[in-house]
Short mmCIF file of C-alpha atoms in Angstrom, two decimals:
data_model
loop_
_atom_site.label_atom_id
_atom_site.label_comp_id
_atom_site.label_asym_id
_atom_site.label_seq_id
_atom_site.Cartn_x
_atom_site.Cartn_y
_atom_site.Cartn_z
CA UNK A 8 0.00 0.00 0.00
CA UNK A 9 2.78 2.39 1.02
CA UNK A 10 4.71 1.52 -2.11
CA UNK A 11 1.61 2.13 -4.26
CA UNK A 12 1.21 5.58 -2.79
CA UNK A 13 4.88 6.36 -3.31
CA UNK A 14 4.67 5.19 -6.91
CA UNK A 15 1.57 7.27 -7.69
CA UNK A 16 3.13 10.28 -6.01
CA UNK A 17 6.22 9.85 -8.18
CA UNK A 18 4.12 9.51 -11.34
CA UNK A 19 2.19 12.66 -10.42
CA UNK A 20 5.42 14.55 -9.84
CA UNK A 21 6.79 13.50 -13.23
CA UNK A 22 3.50 14.38 -14.92
CA UNK A 23 3.38 17.88 -13.41
CA UNK A 24 7.04 18.46 -14.19
CA UNK A 25 6.56 17.45 -17.83
CA UNK A 26 3.52 19.71 -18.19
CA UNK A 27 5.49 22.55 -16.63
CA UNK A 28 8.35 22.03 -19.05
CA UNK A 29 6.02 21.81 -22.00
CA UNK A 30 4.17 25.02 -21.22
CA UNK A 31 6.82 27.22 -19.61
CA UNK A 32 10.31 26.08 -20.43
CA UNK A 33 10.40 26.42 -24.20
CA UNK A 34 14.09 27.10 -24.04
CA UNK A 35 15.84 30.17 -25.50
CA UNK A 36 15.02 31.01 -29.15
CA UNK A 37 17.85 30.15 -31.51
CA UNK A 38 19.89 33.31 -32.04
CA UNK A 39 19.70 35.03 -35.42
CA UNK A 40 22.87 35.07 -37.50
CA UNK A 41 24.61 38.42 -37.75
CA UNK A 42 26.21 39.71 -40.92
CA UNK A 43 28.47 42.75 -41.32
CA UNK A 44 27.43 44.85 -44.26
CA UNK A 45 28.57 48.20 -45.64
CA UNK A 46 26.03 50.71 -47.01
CA UNK A 47 27.15 53.34 -49.51
CA UNK A 48 25.64 55.70 -52.07
CA UNK A 49 25.62 59.40 -52.93
CA UNK A 50 24.34 62.01 -50.49
CA UNK A 51 20.57 62.29 -50.55
CA UNK A 52 20.08 58.80 -52.05
CA UNK A 53 18.17 57.74 -48.94
CA UNK A 54 20.53 55.46 -47.00
CA UNK A 55 19.77 56.90 -43.55
CA UNK A 56 16.03 57.07 -44.23
CA UNK A 57 15.76 53.47 -45.41
CA UNK A 58 17.85 52.04 -42.56
CA UNK A 59 16.00 54.10 -39.97
CA UNK A 60 12.64 53.02 -41.39
CA UNK A 61 13.75 49.36 -41.31
CA UNK A 62 14.39 49.80 -37.59
CA UNK A 63 10.83 51.14 -37.22
CA UNK A 64 12.05 54.56 -36.16
CA UNK A 65 10.80 57.96 -37.31
CA UNK A 66 12.51 59.45 -40.37
CA UNK A 67 11.23 62.97 -39.80
CA UNK A 68 14.39 64.49 -38.36
CA UNK A 69 17.01 62.84 -40.55
CA UNK A 70 19.86 65.18 -41.45
CA UNK A 71 22.78 64.48 -43.82
CA UNK A 72 25.14 61.82 -42.51
CA UNK A 73 28.72 62.94 -41.94
CA UNK A 74 31.37 60.29 -41.39
CA UNK A 75 29.97 56.87 -40.67
CA UNK A 76 27.38 55.40 -38.39
CA UNK A 77 26.64 51.82 -37.37
CA UNK A 78 23.15 50.39 -37.07
CA UNK A 79 21.99 46.90 -36.18
CA UNK A 80 19.02 46.28 -38.46
CA UNK A 81 16.82 43.34 -37.47
CA UNK A 82 15.18 41.01 -39.98
CA UNK A 83 13.16 37.88 -39.45
CA UNK A 84 16.02 35.43 -39.75
CA UNK A 85 19.12 37.62 -39.52
CA UNK A 86 20.55 40.79 -38.07
CA UNK A 87 22.56 43.03 -40.36
CA UNK A 88 25.21 45.18 -38.69
CA UNK A 89 25.20 47.97 -41.23
CA UNK A 90 28.09 50.40 -41.46
CA UNK A 91 26.53 53.37 -43.22
CA UNK A 92 28.98 55.78 -44.86
CA UNK A 93 28.13 59.39 -45.70
CA UNK A 94 27.90 60.17 -49.42
CA UNK A 95 29.22 63.73 -49.70
CA UNK A 96 32.02 64.42 -52.21
CA UNK A 97 34.58 65.05 -49.49
CA UNK A 98 33.75 61.82 -47.69
CA UNK A 99 33.63 59.32 -50.55
CA UNK A 100 37.42 59.18 -50.69
CA UNK A 101 37.34 57.51 -47.26
CA UNK A 102 34.88 54.77 -48.25
CA UNK A 103 37.48 52.11 -49.02
CA UNK A 104 38.95 52.41 -45.53
CA UNK A 105 35.73 50.89 -44.18
CA UNK A 106 35.36 47.94 -46.54
CA UNK A 107 37.44 45.55 -44.43
CA UNK A 108 35.40 42.79 -42.80
CA UNK A 109 32.26 43.33 -44.86
CA UNK A 110 30.26 40.32 -45.96
CA UNK A 111 27.98 42.22 -48.33
CA UNK A 112 27.36 45.65 -49.86
CA UNK A 113 24.17 47.73 -50.00
CA UNK A 114 24.33 50.47 -52.64
CA UNK A 115 21.55 53.05 -52.60
CA UNK A 116 20.87 55.35 -55.55
CA UNK A 117 18.37 58.10 -56.28
CA UNK A 118 16.42 56.94 -59.35
CA UNK A 119 15.18 60.51 -59.87
CA UNK A 120 18.48 62.37 -59.66
CA UNK A 121 20.01 64.58 -62.36
CA UNK A 122 22.03 63.09 -65.25
CA UNK A 123 25.26 64.30 -63.69
CA UNK A 124 24.48 62.74 -60.32
CA UNK A 125 23.40 59.49 -61.95
CA UNK A 126 26.71 59.37 -63.77
CA UNK A 127 28.59 59.95 -60.51
CA UNK A 128 26.55 57.17 -58.89
CA UNK A 129 27.42 54.84 -61.77
CA UNK A 130 31.13 55.56 -61.37
CA UNK A 131 30.95 54.92 -57.65
CA UNK A 132 29.03 51.67 -58.12
CA UNK A 133 31.54 50.44 -60.68
CA UNK A 134 34.45 51.31 -58.37
CA UNK A 135 32.80 49.41 -55.57
CA UNK A 136 32.02 46.37 -57.77
CA UNK A 137 35.66 46.24 -58.86
CA UNK A 138 37.26 46.98 -55.50
CA UNK A 139 39.41 44.02 -54.37
CA UNK A 140 37.75 43.87 -50.96
CA UNK A 141 34.22 43.94 -52.36
CA UNK A 142 34.35 42.20 -55.74
CA UNK A 143 33.52 38.76 -54.33
CA UNK A 144 30.69 39.97 -52.12
CA UNK A 145 26.95 40.04 -52.91
CA UNK A 146 25.53 43.49 -53.76
CA UNK A 147 22.06 44.77 -52.98
CA UNK A 148 21.41 47.75 -55.24
CA UNK A 149 18.41 49.78 -54.14
CA UNK A 150 17.00 52.02 -56.88
CA UNK A 151 15.37 54.39 -54.39
CA UNK A 152 13.00 57.35 -54.80
CA UNK A 153 10.75 55.37 -57.17
CA UNK A 154 7.84 57.43 -55.86
CA UNK A 155 9.14 60.58 -57.60
CA UNK A 156 7.78 61.40 -61.08
CA UNK A 157 11.30 61.72 -62.54
CA UNK A 158 12.30 58.23 -61.34
CA UNK A 159 13.84 55.99 -63.95
CA UNK A 160 12.42 52.50 -64.31
CA UNK A 161 14.09 49.24 -63.32
CA UNK A 162 15.01 48.48 -66.93
CA UNK A 163 16.47 51.93 -67.51
CA UNK A 164 18.59 51.69 -64.37
CA UNK A 165 19.80 48.20 -65.24
CA UNK A 166 20.81 49.39 -68.69
CA UNK A 167 22.36 52.69 -67.62
CA UNK A 168 24.41 51.11 -64.87
CA UNK A 169 25.57 48.36 -67.26
CA UNK A 170 25.00 45.79 -64.57
CA UNK A 171 24.71 42.84 -66.87
CA UNK A 172 28.03 43.21 -68.66
CA UNK A 173 29.99 44.72 -65.82
CA UNK A 174 28.88 42.67 -62.88
CA UNK A 175 29.03 39.34 -64.63
CA UNK A 176 30.21 36.63 -62.29
CA UNK A 177 29.13 38.63 -59.28
CA UNK A 178 25.99 38.23 -57.26
CA UNK A 179 23.74 41.28 -57.29
CA UNK A 180 20.12 42.15 -56.71
CA UNK A 181 18.53 45.27 -58.21
CA UNK A 182 15.47 46.32 -56.25
CA UNK A 183 13.31 49.36 -57.09
CA UNK A 184 11.88 50.93 -53.93
CA UNK A 185 11.00 54.05 -51.95
CA UNK A 186 10.45 54.90 -48.29
CA UNK A 187 6.73 54.88 -49.10
CA UNK A 188 6.97 51.21 -50.04
CA UNK A 189 8.91 49.37 -47.36
CA UNK A 190 7.62 45.99 -48.54
CA UNK A 191 9.78 46.28 -51.64
CA UNK A 192 12.76 47.21 -49.47
CA UNK A 193 12.23 44.20 -47.21
CA UNK A 194 11.85 41.95 -50.26
CA UNK A 195 15.21 43.13 -51.54
CA UNK A 196 16.87 42.58 -48.18
CA UNK A 197 15.27 39.17 -47.85
CA UNK A 198 16.87 38.02 -51.12
CA UNK A 199 20.13 39.66 -50.07
CA UNK A 200 20.14 37.77 -46.76
CA UNK A 201 19.53 34.50 -48.62
CA UNK A 202 22.67 35.20 -50.66
CA UNK A 203 24.62 35.93 -47.48
CA UNK A 204 23.37 32.69 -45.93
CA UNK A 205 24.34 30.65 -48.98
CA UNK A 206 27.87 32.03 -48.91
CA UNK A 207 28.07 31.46 -45.18
CA UNK A 208 27.10 27.82 -45.58
CA UNK A 209 29.60 27.27 -48.35
CA UNK A 210 32.34 28.24 -45.96
CA UNK A 211 31.34 25.74 -43.30
CA UNK A 212 33.04 22.39 -43.92
CA UNK A 213 30.94 19.28 -43.65
CA UNK A 214 27.66 21.01 -44.53
CA UNK A 215 25.64 19.60 -47.42
CA UNK B 24 15.51 47.71 -3.80
CA UNK B 25 13.87 49.01 -6.95
CA UNK B 26 10.52 47.54 -5.92
CA UNK B 27 10.73 49.30 -2.55
CA UNK B 28 11.50 52.68 -4.12
CA UNK B 29 8.60 52.21 -6.57
CA UNK B 30 6.20 51.51 -3.71
CA UNK B 31 7.58 54.46 -1.75
CA UNK B 32 7.18 56.82 -4.71
CA UNK B 33 3.60 55.70 -5.22
CA UNK B 34 2.69 56.15 -1.55
CA UNK B 35 4.43 59.54 -1.44
CA UNK B 36 2.72 60.95 -4.50
CA UNK B 37 -0.75 59.76 -3.49
CA UNK B 38 -0.98 59.97 0.29
CA UNK B 39 2.10 61.24 2.08
CA UNK B 40 2.54 64.30 -0.12
CA UNK B 41 -0.92 65.69 0.59
CA UNK B 42 -0.59 64.96 4.35
CA UNK B 43 2.81 66.67 4.49
CA UNK B 44 1.53 69.66 2.52
CA UNK B 45 -1.47 69.98 4.86
CA UNK B 46 0.76 69.83 7.97
CA UNK B 47 3.25 72.33 6.54
CA UNK B 48 0.44 74.74 5.58
CA UNK B 49 -0.90 74.61 9.11
CA UNK B 50 2.52 75.22 10.63
CA UNK B 51 3.83 77.91 8.27
CA UNK B 52 0.51 79.50 7.23
CA UNK B 53 1.62 79.31 3.59
CA UNK B 54 0.74 76.88 0.81
CA UNK B 55 3.38 74.94 -1.14
CA UNK B 56 3.58 77.49 -3.96
CA UNK B 57 4.30 80.28 -1.47
CA UNK B 58 6.89 78.17 0.35
CA UNK B 59 8.66 77.40 -2.95
CA UNK B 60 8.87 81.10 -3.85
CA UNK B 61 10.12 81.98 -0.39
CA UNK B 62 12.80 79.29 -0.31
CA UNK B 63 14.29 79.71 -3.79
CA UNK B 64 15.64 82.55 -5.87
CA UNK B 65 14.18 83.35 -9.25
CA UNK B 66 15.47 80.82 -11.76
CA UNK B 67 15.19 77.23 -12.94
CA UNK B 68 14.93 75.62 -9.51
CA UNK B 69 11.96 77.77 -8.52
CA UNK B 70 10.14 77.53 -11.86
CA UNK B 71 10.60 73.76 -12.11
CA UNK B 72 9.33 73.24 -8.56
CA UNK B 73 6.30 75.45 -9.21
CA UNK B 74 5.65 73.58 -12.46
CA UNK B 75 5.85 70.23 -10.68
CA UNK B 76 3.67 71.39 -7.81
CA UNK B 77 0.92 72.63 -10.11
CA UNK B 78 1.04 69.56 -12.37
CA UNK B 79 0.77 67.22 -9.37
CA UNK B 80 -2.23 69.01 -7.94
CA UNK B 81 -5.48 67.12 -7.57
CA UNK B 82 -7.37 70.28 -8.47
CA UNK B 83 -8.08 70.28 -12.20
CA UNK B 84 -7.82 74.03 -12.57
CA UNK B 85 -4.39 74.05 -10.95
CA UNK B 86 -3.25 71.08 -12.96
CA UNK B 87 -4.14 72.72 -16.25
CA UNK B 88 -2.76 76.12 -15.27
CA UNK B 89 0.65 75.08 -16.61
CA UNK B 90 -0.81 74.32 -20.00
CA UNK B 91 -2.30 77.60 -21.09
CA UNK B 92 -1.09 80.28 -23.49
CA UNK B 93 1.29 83.11 -22.72
CA UNK B 94 -1.43 85.76 -23.12
CA UNK B 95 -3.60 84.06 -20.52
CA UNK B 96 -1.01 83.99 -17.68
CA UNK B 97 -2.35 86.93 -15.66
CA UNK B 98 -5.83 85.38 -15.46
CA UNK B 99 -4.41 82.03 -14.43
CA UNK B 100 -2.29 83.58 -11.69
CA UNK B 101 -5.40 85.28 -10.32
CA UNK B 102 -7.34 81.99 -10.47
CA UNK B 103 -4.59 80.11 -8.67
CA UNK B 104 -4.42 82.68 -5.88
CA UNK B 105 -8.20 82.55 -5.46
CA UNK B 106 -8.21 78.72 -5.28
CA UNK B 107 -5.33 78.73 -2.80
CA UNK B 108 -6.97 81.54 -0.79
CA UNK B 109 -3.94 83.83 -1.06
CA UNK B 110 -4.83 87.51 -0.85
CA UNK B 111 -3.66 89.37 -3.96
CA UNK B 112 -3.33 92.72 -2.17
CA UNK B 113 -1.32 91.29 0.69
CA UNK B 114 1.03 89.21 -1.47
CA UNK B 115 2.11 91.34 -4.47
CA UNK B 116 5.64 89.82 -4.58
CA UNK B 117 4.25 86.31 -4.67
CA UNK B 118 1.87 87.27 -7.48
CA UNK B 119 4.74 88.68 -9.50
CA UNK B 120 6.97 85.66 -8.87
CA UNK B 121 4.22 83.21 -9.78
CA UNK B 122 3.50 85.22 -12.90
CA UNK B 123 7.14 85.05 -14.00
CA UNK B 124 7.19 81.29 -13.43
CA UNK B 125 4.07 80.74 -15.50
CA UNK B 126 5.33 83.05 -18.25
CA UNK B 127 8.48 80.94 -18.40
CA UNK B 128 6.58 77.66 -18.47
CA UNK B 129 4.08 78.72 -21.11
CA UNK B 130 6.75 80.68 -22.95
CA UNK B 131 9.01 77.63 -23.27
CA UNK B 132 6.16 75.64 -24.79
CA UNK B 133 5.36 78.44 -27.22
CA UNK B 134 9.00 78.80 -28.20
CA UNK B 135 9.23 75.08 -28.90
CA UNK B 136 6.13 75.36 -31.10
CA UNK B 137 7.80 78.22 -33.02
CA UNK B 138 11.02 76.24 -33.38
CA UNK B 139 9.09 73.22 -34.64
CA UNK B 140 7.22 75.41 -37.13
CA UNK B 141 10.51 76.63 -38.60
CA UNK B 142 11.92 73.12 -38.66
CA UNK B 143 8.96 71.80 -40.60
CA UNK B 144 9.34 74.47 -43.28
CA UNK B 145 11.37 72.88 -46.07
CA UNK B 146 13.73 75.15 -47.99
CA UNK B 147 11.77 76.25 -51.03
CA UNK B 148 13.68 77.65 -54.02
CA UNK B 149 10.55 79.39 -55.31
CA UNK B 150 10.23 81.34 -52.05
CA UNK B 151 12.12 84.65 -52.41
CA UNK B 152 12.62 85.02 -48.65
CA UNK B 153 14.27 81.60 -48.46
CA UNK B 154 16.54 82.35 -51.42
CA UNK B 155 17.47 85.78 -50.02
CA UNK B 156 18.34 84.25 -46.66
CA UNK B 157 20.60 81.69 -48.33
CA UNK B 158 22.41 84.39 -50.29
CA UNK B 159 22.72 86.43 -47.08
CA UNK B 160 24.49 83.46 -45.50
CA UNK B 161 27.00 83.42 -48.36
CA UNK B 162 27.64 87.16 -48.07
CA UNK B 163 28.15 86.94 -44.31
CA UNK B 164 30.56 84.01 -44.51
CA UNK B 165 32.42 84.91 -47.74
CA UNK B 166 32.26 88.71 -47.92
CA UNK B 167 34.99 89.04 -50.55
CA UNK B 168 33.85 86.34 -52.95
CA UNK B 169 30.96 86.54 -55.39
CA UNK B 170 28.82 83.53 -56.14
CA UNK B 171 29.31 82.58 -59.78
CA UNK B 172 25.75 81.30 -59.98
CA UNK B 173 23.00 79.97 -57.73
CA UNK B 174 24.00 76.35 -58.47
CA UNK B 175 27.75 76.08 -58.03
CA UNK B 176 30.45 74.02 -56.42
CA UNK B 177 31.38 77.15 -54.41
CA UNK B 178 28.75 76.19 -51.82
CA UNK B 179 31.22 73.54 -50.72
CA UNK B 180 33.48 76.36 -49.51
CA UNK B 181 31.08 77.02 -46.66
CA UNK B 182 30.52 73.34 -46.03
CA UNK B 183 27.47 72.36 -48.06
CA UNK B 184 27.56 68.95 -49.70
CA UNK B 185 26.72 69.63 -53.32
CA UNK B 186 25.99 72.32 -55.88
CA UNK B 187 22.67 73.25 -54.29
CA UNK B 188 22.35 73.65 -50.51
CA UNK B 189 18.62 72.98 -50.78
CA UNK B 190 18.94 69.23 -50.19
CA UNK B 191 21.21 69.66 -47.17
CA UNK B 192 18.43 71.31 -45.18
CA UNK B 193 16.46 68.06 -45.03
CA UNK B 194 15.38 67.16 -41.53
CA UNK B 195 15.86 70.59 -39.98
CA UNK B 196 14.32 72.74 -42.73
CA UNK B 197 14.52 76.52 -42.43
CA UNK B 198 15.52 76.23 -38.76
CA UNK B 199 18.99 75.13 -39.89
CA UNK B 200 19.36 78.11 -42.25
CA UNK B 201 18.09 80.63 -39.69
CA UNK B 202 20.58 79.27 -37.13
CA UNK B 203 23.50 79.59 -39.55
CA UNK B 204 22.53 83.13 -40.57
CA UNK B 205 22.07 84.25 -36.94
CA UNK B 206 25.55 83.00 -36.04
CA UNK B 207 27.06 84.74 -39.07
CA UNK B 208 25.19 87.96 -38.40
CA UNK B 209 25.56 88.36 -34.63
CA UNK B 210 28.94 86.72 -34.06
CA UNK B 211 30.47 87.45 -37.45
CA UNK B 212 34.13 87.35 -36.46
CA UNK B 213 33.76 84.08 -34.54
CA UNK B 214 31.66 82.52 -37.30
CA UNK B 215 34.31 83.32 -39.92
CA UNK B 216 37.05 82.00 -37.65
CA UNK B 217 35.06 78.80 -37.17
CA UNK B 218 34.68 78.52 -40.94
CA UNK B 219 38.42 78.88 -41.43
CA UNK B 220 39.07 76.23 -38.74
CA UNK B 221 36.70 73.94 -40.58
CA UNK B 222 38.93 74.20 -43.66
CA UNK B 223 41.83 72.50 -41.87
CA UNK B 224 43.58 70.23 -44.40
CA UNK B 225 43.58 67.10 -42.25
CA UNK B 226 40.87 67.33 -39.64
CA UNK B 227 38.60 69.88 -41.25
CA UNK B 228 34.85 69.41 -41.29
CA UNK B 229 31.93 70.70 -43.37
CA UNK B 230 30.93 73.96 -41.68
CA UNK B 231 27.30 74.09 -42.83
CA UNK B 232 26.62 70.36 -42.40
CA UNK B 233 28.05 70.37 -38.87
CA UNK B 234 25.94 73.48 -38.29
CA UNK B 235 22.82 71.54 -39.31
CA UNK B 236 23.87 68.68 -37.01
CA UNK B 237 24.10 71.14 -34.13
CA UNK B 238 20.68 72.55 -35.01
CA UNK B 239 19.40 68.99 -34.63
CA UNK B 240 21.19 68.69 -31.28
CA UNK B 241 19.69 71.93 -29.96
CA UNK B 242 16.26 70.95 -31.28
CA UNK B 243 16.31 67.51 -29.66
CA UNK B 244 17.47 68.96 -26.34
CA UNK B 245 14.57 71.36 -26.43
CA UNK B 246 12.12 68.63 -27.40
CA UNK B 247 13.22 66.42 -24.50
CA UNK B 248 12.85 69.30 -22.04
CA UNK B 249 16.55 69.25 -21.20
CA UNK B 250 16.86 72.92 -22.15
CA UNK B 251 14.17 74.03 -19.69
CA UNK B 252 16.60 74.87 -16.90
CA UNK B 253 18.80 76.81 -19.36
CA UNK B 254 15.91 79.03 -20.50
CA UNK B 255 14.38 79.37 -17.04
CA UNK B 256 17.73 80.62 -15.74
CA UNK B 257 18.42 82.86 -18.71
CA UNK B 258 15.11 84.63 -19.35
CA UNK B 259 12.88 85.93 -16.52
CA UNK B 260 9.86 85.84 -18.77
CA UNK B 261 8.93 84.54 -22.20
CA UNK B 262 11.96 83.21 -24.11
CA UNK B 263 12.24 84.31 -27.75
CA UNK B 264 13.59 82.69 -30.90
CA UNK B 265 16.80 84.71 -30.56
CA UNK B 266 17.49 82.88 -27.28
CA UNK B 267 17.32 79.57 -29.12
CA UNK B 268 19.65 80.96 -31.80
CA UNK B 269 22.05 82.08 -29.11
CA UNK B 270 22.17 78.61 -27.59
CA UNK B 271 22.96 77.35 -31.10
CA UNK B 272 25.84 79.84 -31.33
CA UNK B 273 27.18 78.48 -28.04
CA UNK B 274 27.10 74.96 -29.52
CA UNK B 275 28.86 76.06 -32.75
CA UNK B 276 31.68 77.79 -30.92
CA UNK B 277 32.10 75.11 -28.25
CA UNK B 278 31.98 72.22 -30.74
CA UNK B 279 34.73 73.80 -32.80
CA UNK B 280 36.90 74.13 -29.67
CA UNK B 281 36.03 70.55 -28.62
CA UNK B 282 36.78 69.05 -32.06
CA UNK B 283 40.27 70.48 -32.29
CA UNK B 284 41.09 69.73 -28.67
CA UNK B 285 40.13 66.06 -29.14
CA UNK B 286 42.28 65.73 -32.30
CA UNK B 287 40.19 63.18 -34.22
CA UNK B 288 41.93 61.31 -37.03
CA UNK B 289 39.52 62.52 -39.72
CA UNK B 290 36.01 63.76 -40.47
CA UNK B 291 34.90 60.12 -40.61
CA UNK B 292 34.92 60.05 -36.81
CA UNK B 293 32.46 62.92 -36.62
CA UNK B 294 29.54 60.94 -35.17
CA UNK B 295 31.63 59.56 -32.32
CA UNK B 296 32.85 63.02 -31.28
CA UNK B 297 29.43 64.52 -31.82
CA UNK B 298 28.00 62.06 -29.31
CA UNK B 299 30.74 62.82 -26.80
CA UNK B 300 30.10 66.54 -27.19
CA UNK B 301 26.37 65.92 -26.81
CA UNK B 302 26.95 64.02 -23.55
CA UNK B 303 29.19 66.81 -22.27
CA UNK B 304 26.53 69.47 -22.91
CA UNK B 305 23.80 67.26 -21.39
CA UNK B 306 25.88 66.91 -18.21
CA UNK B 307 26.33 70.68 -17.99
CA UNK B 308 22.59 71.21 -18.43
CA UNK B 309 21.77 68.86 -15.55
CA UNK B 310 22.97 71.50 -13.10
CA UNK B 311 19.79 73.46 -12.40
CA UNK B 312 21.72 76.65 -11.84
CA UNK B 313 23.36 76.64 -15.28
CA UNK B 314 22.66 78.55 -18.42
CA UNK B 315 25.02 78.12 -21.37
CA UNK B 316 25.95 81.25 -23.25
CA UNK B 317 28.83 82.71 -25.20
CA UNK B 318 30.46 85.23 -22.94
CA UNK B 319 31.95 87.62 -25.42
CA UNK B 320 30.63 90.00 -28.00
CA UNK B 321 31.97 90.66 -31.49
#
């Protein structure tokens, strides 16, 4: 009789403990992978606004970026540590000093800018694509300001920037977007993160 | 320990405070507002205590007396004295002191509204006043050089980023331009010296862009209320836009001094030093007796 009671008490204890574990102790969520990414583009292209909006912060007070700033931008299955570099003429010469350690590049351009500015943006993009520290990395090219009437279309941008001939052999994504349409931005980043994940897995030995 | 202090704060603000106030009024014959005025000199400490006392009142009329307009202050002072049963004839000093406090409180709110209005005004090339103000900035900063045209690389000489300063005013709007012009107009010699410092070959910075950054710093400090003690100490009444501009001038001068003293390696480190400077100014502002001004005239 005593043994029966002890046994049932033990079974009860195990049952309660298991229920407790099932409902309360789910264990810590698996941490999201972090990637270091550099974000460049001419001044006024919208780098600060897009990154700030991705962090669900207000873009009302955004002033021109001088120097560089670092932002951890969260996505569903990754966190991008973005090093954003200012795009003014006098700052672009410092860009290459900040390429070290990057796993990917985000290039933002103003689709509605003047011909001169678009040409400058093209030269900068080509320099970045050919830079020894960046040429093997995936590029996310955001054709921003699509909401403006003067914005050039996806096809026009692709042609003007000569992406197909010049960036052959490199991985790049061209995404039209604007701060009014963050879904398009997230779509672009989602594809970009997939590229980063693929490269990451290639570097891990033993993975299929 | 945190839990205990939370409980204490709750008890104090709901029960203990009103008991203590009642006891003190019986002993001293004066209400809390009168005691505050008697125990402090005119300045931030007094105004902030009066503001807190009124806001924490359980009387609706007292609570909302901090929220009215500047024009309405005299009426509100009278109402408060009636509610608190303080004779206006017998307490003229108190009436004046309370009036000054309320003018400061309402005045600060009005000034912030004016600052926000300017900030929200984007620079508009089709607006003659905006264009004239921009050209005035050039003339103040580069008196011996003519602008070749409205769109020109010369704007870079006073620290704008491209051929047309219009896009650099994003975020701070006309507030940024007004700040820059005020500095150039009222502290001309210092402004030009700061511009020439900013052209340092190795650790120079963009004068106008840093100026706009400091406009943002001043604006955010005002928005967070951090600048209250500065204005309450500086202006015994309603603060004006010029007082905001003058705080901006303090920031421009002091940042320039700070930047060169810290010897950064290049302009790329701007944000790091900007934050350090920001923290330094915030610490200074936490002293309720401080107001930050430039102490010399040009």
